[in-house]
Amino acid sequence: MNMQQHILAALREQFNCWEELLAGMSAEQITAPLLPSNWSIKNVIAHLWAWQQISIARMDAARQDREPEFPKWVAELQTDWEDNANQTNAWIYETYREQPWSKIHQNWREGFLRFLELGEGIPEKDLLDASRYLWLEGRPLAFILIASYDHHQEHFEKLLAWLRQNGK
């Protein structure tokens, strides 16, 4: 298995873990606020989906050999949106907290599958070449795939710990 296949297999496994967890939960469980953050599982999925849109834009740009075209909402934020994640996350929460769970889940699910598809469509040599995409400032495109995995894993682990601690 090459590095690209390994990374994509890990992402597919991550997707399947989330889907399995979510499928075993009621809408009430998914929308109930969790302590200490007071975010619900729905809010966490909306958060992951919002950041996923940025990752998709980067992967799509690489596939088309151009600069990324970020979602319109990114332009509405401060210029340091990526460095100021707390403000960006607060904006994401406020923007998506009223959307229905079915829409949030559909967007995240479709986005994750699109992200995987884009990752599969880029040659491994381009994924691993740190000088290939100047807009990544010396990081290889594989960094975007791995960062998405890490982001999903971080939230998955926190959620599982909370569920265990609260006997859910």
PDB file of C-alpha atoms in Angstrom:
ATOM      1  CA  MET A   1       0.000   0.000   0.000  1.00  0.00           C
ATOM      2  CA  ASN A   2       1.461   3.365  -0.990  1.00  0.00           C
ATOM      3  CA  MET A   3       1.230   6.505   1.179  1.00  0.00           C
ATOM      4  CA  GLN A   4      -1.791   7.891  -0.694  1.00  0.00           C
ATOM      5  CA  GLN A   5      -3.712   4.632  -0.280  1.00  0.00           C
ATOM      6  CA  HIS A   6      -2.772   4.499   3.395  1.00  0.00           C
ATOM      7  CA  ILE A   7      -3.995   8.049   4.081  1.00  0.00           C
ATOM      8  CA  LEU A   8      -7.235   7.530   2.137  1.00  0.00           C
ATOM      9  CA  ALA A   9      -7.878   4.196   3.891  1.00  0.00           C
ATOM     10  CA  ALA A  10      -7.509   5.950   7.254  1.00  0.00           C
ATOM     11  CA  LEU A  11      -9.929   8.672   6.146  1.00  0.00           C
ATOM     12  CA  ARG A  12     -12.461   6.069   4.951  1.00  0.00           C
ATOM     13  CA  GLU A  13     -12.175   4.311   8.297  1.00  0.00           C
ATOM     14  CA  GLN A  14     -12.707   7.632  10.077  1.00  0.00           C
ATOM     15  CA  PHE A  15     -15.795   8.307   7.962  1.00  0.00           C
ATOM     16  CA  ASN A  16     -17.181   4.844   8.731  1.00  0.00           C
ATOM     17  CA  CYS A  17     -16.606   5.297  12.482  1.00  0.00           C
ATOM     18  CA  TRP A  18     -18.528   8.571  12.453  1.00  0.00           C
ATOM     19  CA  GLU A  19     -21.337   7.102  10.380  1.00  0.00           C
ATOM     20  CA  GLU A  20     -21.623   4.083  12.684  1.00  0.00           C
ATOM     21  CA  LEU A  21     -21.718   6.288  15.774  1.00  0.00           C
ATOM     22  CA  LEU A  22     -24.272   8.672  14.292  1.00  0.00           C
ATOM     23  CA  ALA A  23     -26.501   5.860  13.005  1.00  0.00           C
ATOM     24  CA  GLY A  24     -26.808   4.507  16.547  1.00  0.00           C
ATOM     25  CA  MET A  25     -28.039   7.800  17.982  1.00  0.00           C
ATOM     26  CA  SER A  26     -31.453   9.392  18.121  1.00  0.00           C
ATOM     27  CA  ALA A  27     -32.119  12.898  16.838  1.00  0.00           C
ATOM     28  CA  GLU A  28     -32.534  13.971  20.463  1.00  0.00           C
ATOM     29  CA  GLN A  29     -29.077  12.658  21.362  1.00  0.00           C
ATOM     30  CA  ILE A  30     -27.550  14.347  18.322  1.00  0.00           C
ATOM     31  CA  THR A  31     -29.099  17.747  19.058  1.00  0.00           C
ATOM     32  CA  ALA A  32     -28.727  17.787  22.876  1.00  0.00           C
ATOM     33  CA  PRO A  33     -26.055  20.185  24.188  1.00  0.00           C
ATOM     34  CA  LEU A  34     -22.977  18.452  25.594  1.00  0.00           C
ATOM     35  CA  LEU A  35     -20.954  19.767  28.476  1.00  0.00           C
ATOM     36  CA  PRO A  36     -18.458  21.417  28.850  1.00  0.00           C
ATOM     37  CA  SER A  37     -18.618  23.010  25.388  1.00  0.00           C
ATOM     38  CA  ASN A  38     -22.422  23.143  25.213  1.00  0.00           C
ATOM     39  CA  TRP A  39     -22.138  22.118  21.563  1.00  0.00           C
ATOM     40  CA  SER A  40     -24.325  19.280  20.394  1.00  0.00           C
ATOM     41  CA  ILE A  41     -23.128  16.483  18.149  1.00  0.00           C
ATOM     42  CA  LYS A  42     -24.966  18.319  15.377  1.00  0.00           C
ATOM     43  CA  ASN A  43     -22.863  21.420  16.111  1.00  0.00           C
ATOM     44  CA  VAL A  44     -19.671  19.347  15.985  1.00  0.00           C
ATOM     45  CA  ILE A  45     -20.639  17.864  12.599  1.00  0.00           C
ATOM     46  CA  ALA A  46     -21.491  21.349  11.287  1.00  0.00           C
ATOM     47  CA  HIS A  47     -18.093  22.553  12.521  1.00  0.00           C
ATOM     48  CA  LEU A  48     -16.326  19.658  10.782  1.00  0.00           C
ATOM     49  CA  TRP A  49     -18.302  20.294   7.602  1.00  0.00           C
ATOM     50  CA  ALA A  50     -17.456  24.007   7.547  1.00  0.00           C
ATOM     51  CA  TRP A  51     -13.720  23.336   7.810  1.00  0.00           C
ATOM     52  CA  GLN A  52     -14.125  20.475   5.348  1.00  0.00           C
ATOM     53  CA  GLN A  53     -15.335  22.981   2.749  1.00  0.00           C
ATOM     54  CA  ILE A  54     -11.952  24.687   2.949  1.00  0.00           C
ATOM     55  CA  SER A  55     -10.118  21.386   2.566  1.00  0.00           C
ATOM     56  CA  ILE A  56     -12.288  20.498  -0.422  1.00  0.00           C
ATOM     57  CA  ALA A  57     -11.472  23.865  -2.004  1.00  0.00           C
ATOM     58  CA  ARG A  58      -7.766  23.138  -1.613  1.00  0.00           C
ATOM     59  CA  MET A  59      -8.026  19.620  -3.008  1.00  0.00           C
ATOM     60  CA  ASP A  60     -10.155  20.826  -5.920  1.00  0.00           C
ATOM     61  CA  ALA A  61      -7.632  23.579  -6.645  1.00  0.00           C
ATOM     62  CA  ALA A  62      -4.819  21.029  -6.707  1.00  0.00           C
ATOM     63  CA  ARG A  63      -6.768  18.788  -9.033  1.00  0.00           C
ATOM     64  CA  GLN A  64      -7.373  21.706 -11.399  1.00  0.00           C
ATOM     65  CA  ASP A  65      -3.859  23.159 -10.913  1.00  0.00           C
ATOM     66  CA  ARG A  66      -5.012  26.588  -9.725  1.00  0.00           C
ATOM     67  CA  GLU A  67      -5.270  28.665  -6.557  1.00  0.00           C
ATOM     68  CA  PRO A  68      -7.997  27.602  -4.097  1.00  0.00           C
ATOM     69  CA  GLU A  69     -11.382  29.277  -4.356  1.00  0.00           C
ATOM     70  CA  PHE A  70     -12.667  29.182  -0.795  1.00  0.00           C
ATOM     71  CA  PRO A  71     -16.364  29.184   0.087  1.00  0.00           C
ATOM     72  CA  LYS A  72     -18.009  32.609   0.096  1.00  0.00           C
ATOM     73  CA  TRP A  73     -18.361  32.573   3.877  1.00  0.00           C
ATOM     74  CA  VAL A  74     -14.566  32.674   4.269  1.00  0.00           C
ATOM     75  CA  ALA A  75     -14.481  36.095   2.606  1.00  0.00           C
ATOM     76  CA  GLU A  76     -17.041  37.332   5.153  1.00  0.00           C
ATOM     77  CA  LEU A  77     -14.647  36.600   8.004  1.00  0.00           C
ATOM     78  CA  GLN A  78     -11.637  38.529   9.188  1.00  0.00           C
ATOM     79  CA  THR A  79      -8.524  38.224   7.062  1.00  0.00           C
ATOM     80  CA  ASP A  80      -6.807  35.963   9.609  1.00  0.00           C
ATOM     81  CA  TRP A  81      -9.678  33.452   9.709  1.00  0.00           C
ATOM     82  CA  GLU A  82      -7.339  30.467   9.688  1.00  0.00           C
ATOM     83  CA  ASP A  83      -5.057  31.763  12.422  1.00  0.00           C
ATOM     84  CA  ASN A  84      -7.981  32.953  14.523  1.00  0.00           C
ATOM     85  CA  ALA A  85      -9.802  29.618  14.718  1.00  0.00           C
ATOM     86  CA  ASN A  86     -11.787  30.552  17.836  1.00  0.00           C
ATOM     87  CA  GLN A  87     -13.527  33.439  16.074  1.00  0.00           C
ATOM     88  CA  THR A  88     -14.040  31.334  12.962  1.00  0.00           C
ATOM     89  CA  ASN A  89     -15.488  28.505  15.040  1.00  0.00           C
ATOM     90  CA  ALA A  90     -17.836  30.918  16.829  1.00  0.00           C
ATOM     91  CA  TRP A  91     -19.018  32.193  13.445  1.00  0.00           C
ATOM     92  CA  ILE A  92     -19.560  28.613  12.229  1.00  0.00           C
ATOM     93  CA  TYR A  93     -21.552  27.764  15.356  1.00  0.00           C
ATOM     94  CA  GLU A  94     -23.815  30.813  15.042  1.00  0.00           C
ATOM     95  CA  THR A  95     -24.317  30.309  11.319  1.00  0.00           C
ATOM     96  CA  TYR A  96     -25.247  26.628  11.375  1.00  0.00           C
ATOM     97  CA  ARG A  97     -26.787  26.058  14.812  1.00  0.00           C
ATOM     98  CA  GLU A  98     -30.364  26.502  13.591  1.00  0.00           C
ATOM     99  CA  GLN A  99     -30.027  24.272  10.528  1.00  0.00           C
ATOM    100  CA  PRO A 100     -31.805  20.926  10.807  1.00  0.00           C
ATOM    101  CA  TRP A 101     -29.754  17.838  11.613  1.00  0.00           C
ATOM    102  CA  SER A 102     -30.727  16.134   8.359  1.00  0.00           C
ATOM    103  CA  LYS A 103     -29.220  18.988   6.324  1.00  0.00           C
ATOM    104  CA  ILE A 104     -26.065  19.208   8.444  1.00  0.00           C
ATOM    105  CA  HIS A 105     -25.490  15.454   8.201  1.00  0.00           C
ATOM    106  CA  GLN A 106     -26.169  15.384   4.464  1.00  0.00           C
ATOM    107  CA  ASN A 107     -23.728  18.251   3.834  1.00  0.00           C
ATOM    108  CA  TRP A 108     -20.992  16.678   5.965  1.00  0.00           C
ATOM    109  CA  ARG A 109     -21.513  13.222   4.461  1.00  0.00           C
ATOM    110  CA  GLU A 110     -21.497  14.435   0.856  1.00  0.00           C
ATOM    111  CA  GLY A 111     -18.526  16.683   1.582  1.00  0.00           C
ATOM    112  CA  PHE A 112     -16.518  13.875   3.136  1.00  0.00           C
ATOM    113  CA  LEU A 113     -17.201  11.594   0.168  1.00  0.00           C
ATOM    114  CA  ARG A 114     -16.255  14.402  -2.236  1.00  0.00           C
ATOM    115  CA  PHE A 115     -13.044  14.994  -0.269  1.00  0.00           C
ATOM    116  CA  LEU A 116     -12.136  11.305  -0.595  1.00  0.00           C
ATOM    117  CA  GLU A 117     -12.912  11.370  -4.312  1.00  0.00           C
ATOM    118  CA  LEU A 118     -10.643  14.374  -4.815  1.00  0.00           C
ATOM    119  CA  GLY A 119      -7.862  12.707  -2.829  1.00  0.00           C
ATOM    120  CA  GLU A 120      -8.122   9.624  -5.007  1.00  0.00           C
ATOM    121  CA  GLY A 121      -7.922  11.702  -8.184  1.00  0.00           C
ATOM    122  CA  ILE A 122      -4.601  13.374  -7.468  1.00  0.00           C
ATOM    123  CA  PRO A 123      -1.399  11.507  -8.312  1.00  0.00           C
ATOM    124  CA  GLU A 124       0.539  10.390  -5.259  1.00  0.00           C
ATOM    125  CA  LYS A 125       3.669  12.249  -6.388  1.00  0.00           C
ATOM    126  CA  ASP A 126       1.662  15.508  -6.365  1.00  0.00           C
ATOM    127  CA  LEU A 127       0.228  14.736  -2.921  1.00  0.00           C
ATOM    128  CA  LEU A 128       3.688  14.250  -1.433  1.00  0.00           C
ATOM    129  CA  ASP A 129       5.646  17.020  -3.207  1.00  0.00           C
ATOM    130  CA  ALA A 130       6.015  19.905  -0.733  1.00  0.00           C
ATOM    131  CA  SER A 131       7.003  22.310  -3.517  1.00  0.00           C
ATOM    132  CA  ARG A 132       4.183  21.392  -5.925  1.00  0.00           C
ATOM    133  CA  TYR A 133       1.535  23.888  -4.716  1.00  0.00           C
ATOM    134  CA  LEU A 134       2.995  27.268  -3.799  1.00  0.00           C
ATOM    135  CA  TRP A 135      -0.185  28.298  -1.956  1.00  0.00           C
ATOM    136  CA  LEU A 136       0.499  25.541   0.596  1.00  0.00           C
ATOM    137  CA  GLU A 137       3.661  27.410   1.620  1.00  0.00           C
ATOM    138  CA  GLY A 138       6.017  24.445   1.650  1.00  0.00           C
ATOM    139  CA  ARG A 139       3.597  21.784   2.860  1.00  0.00           C
ATOM    140  CA  PRO A 140       2.616  18.810   0.729  1.00  0.00           C
ATOM    141  CA  LEU A 141      -1.015  18.410  -0.278  1.00  0.00           C
ATOM    142  CA  ALA A 142      -1.100  15.214   1.794  1.00  0.00           C
ATOM    143  CA  PHE A 143      -1.002  17.582   4.786  1.00  0.00           C
ATOM    144  CA  ILE A 144      -4.593  18.613   3.964  1.00  0.00           C
ATOM    145  CA  LEU A 145      -5.754  14.994   3.980  1.00  0.00           C
ATOM    146  CA  ILE A 146      -3.930  14.219   7.220  1.00  0.00           C
ATOM    147  CA  ALA A 147      -5.150  17.413   8.896  1.00  0.00           C
ATOM    148  CA  SER A 148      -8.738  16.494   8.040  1.00  0.00           C
ATOM    149  CA  TYR A 149      -8.229  13.043   9.515  1.00  0.00           C
ATOM    150  CA  ASP A 150      -6.702  14.548  12.666  1.00  0.00           C
ATOM    151  CA  HIS A 151      -9.519  17.085  13.019  1.00  0.00           C
ATOM    152  CA  HIS A 152     -12.206  14.415  12.742  1.00  0.00           C
ATOM    153  CA  GLN A 153     -10.287  12.101  15.090  1.00  0.00           C
ATOM    154  CA  GLU A 154      -9.852  14.841  17.697  1.00  0.00           C
ATOM    155  CA  HIS A 155     -13.588  15.495  17.837  1.00  0.00           C
ATOM    156  CA  PHE A 156     -14.441  11.797  17.682  1.00  0.00           C
ATOM    157  CA  GLU A 157     -12.218  11.019  20.672  1.00  0.00           C
ATOM    158  CA  LYS A 158     -13.621  13.934  22.681  1.00  0.00           C
ATOM    159  CA  LEU A 159     -17.159  12.831  21.910  1.00  0.00           C
ATOM    160  CA  LEU A 160     -16.490   9.196  22.841  1.00  0.00           C
ATOM    161  CA  ALA A 161     -14.868  10.277  26.108  1.00  0.00           C
ATOM    162  CA  TRP A 162     -17.858  12.462  26.958  1.00  0.00           C
ATOM    163  CA  LEU A 163     -20.308   9.664  26.105  1.00  0.00           C
ATOM    164  CA  ARG A 164     -18.373   7.169  28.267  1.00  0.00           C
ATOM    165  CA  GLN A 165     -18.092   9.617  31.143  1.00  0.00           C
ATOM    166  CA  ASN A 166     -21.820  10.292  31.043  1.00  0.00           C
ATOM    167  CA  GLY A 167     -22.891   6.690  30.597  1.00  0.00           C
ATOM    168  CA  LYS A 168     -24.395   7.250  27.179  1.00  0.00           C
TER     169      LYS A 168
END
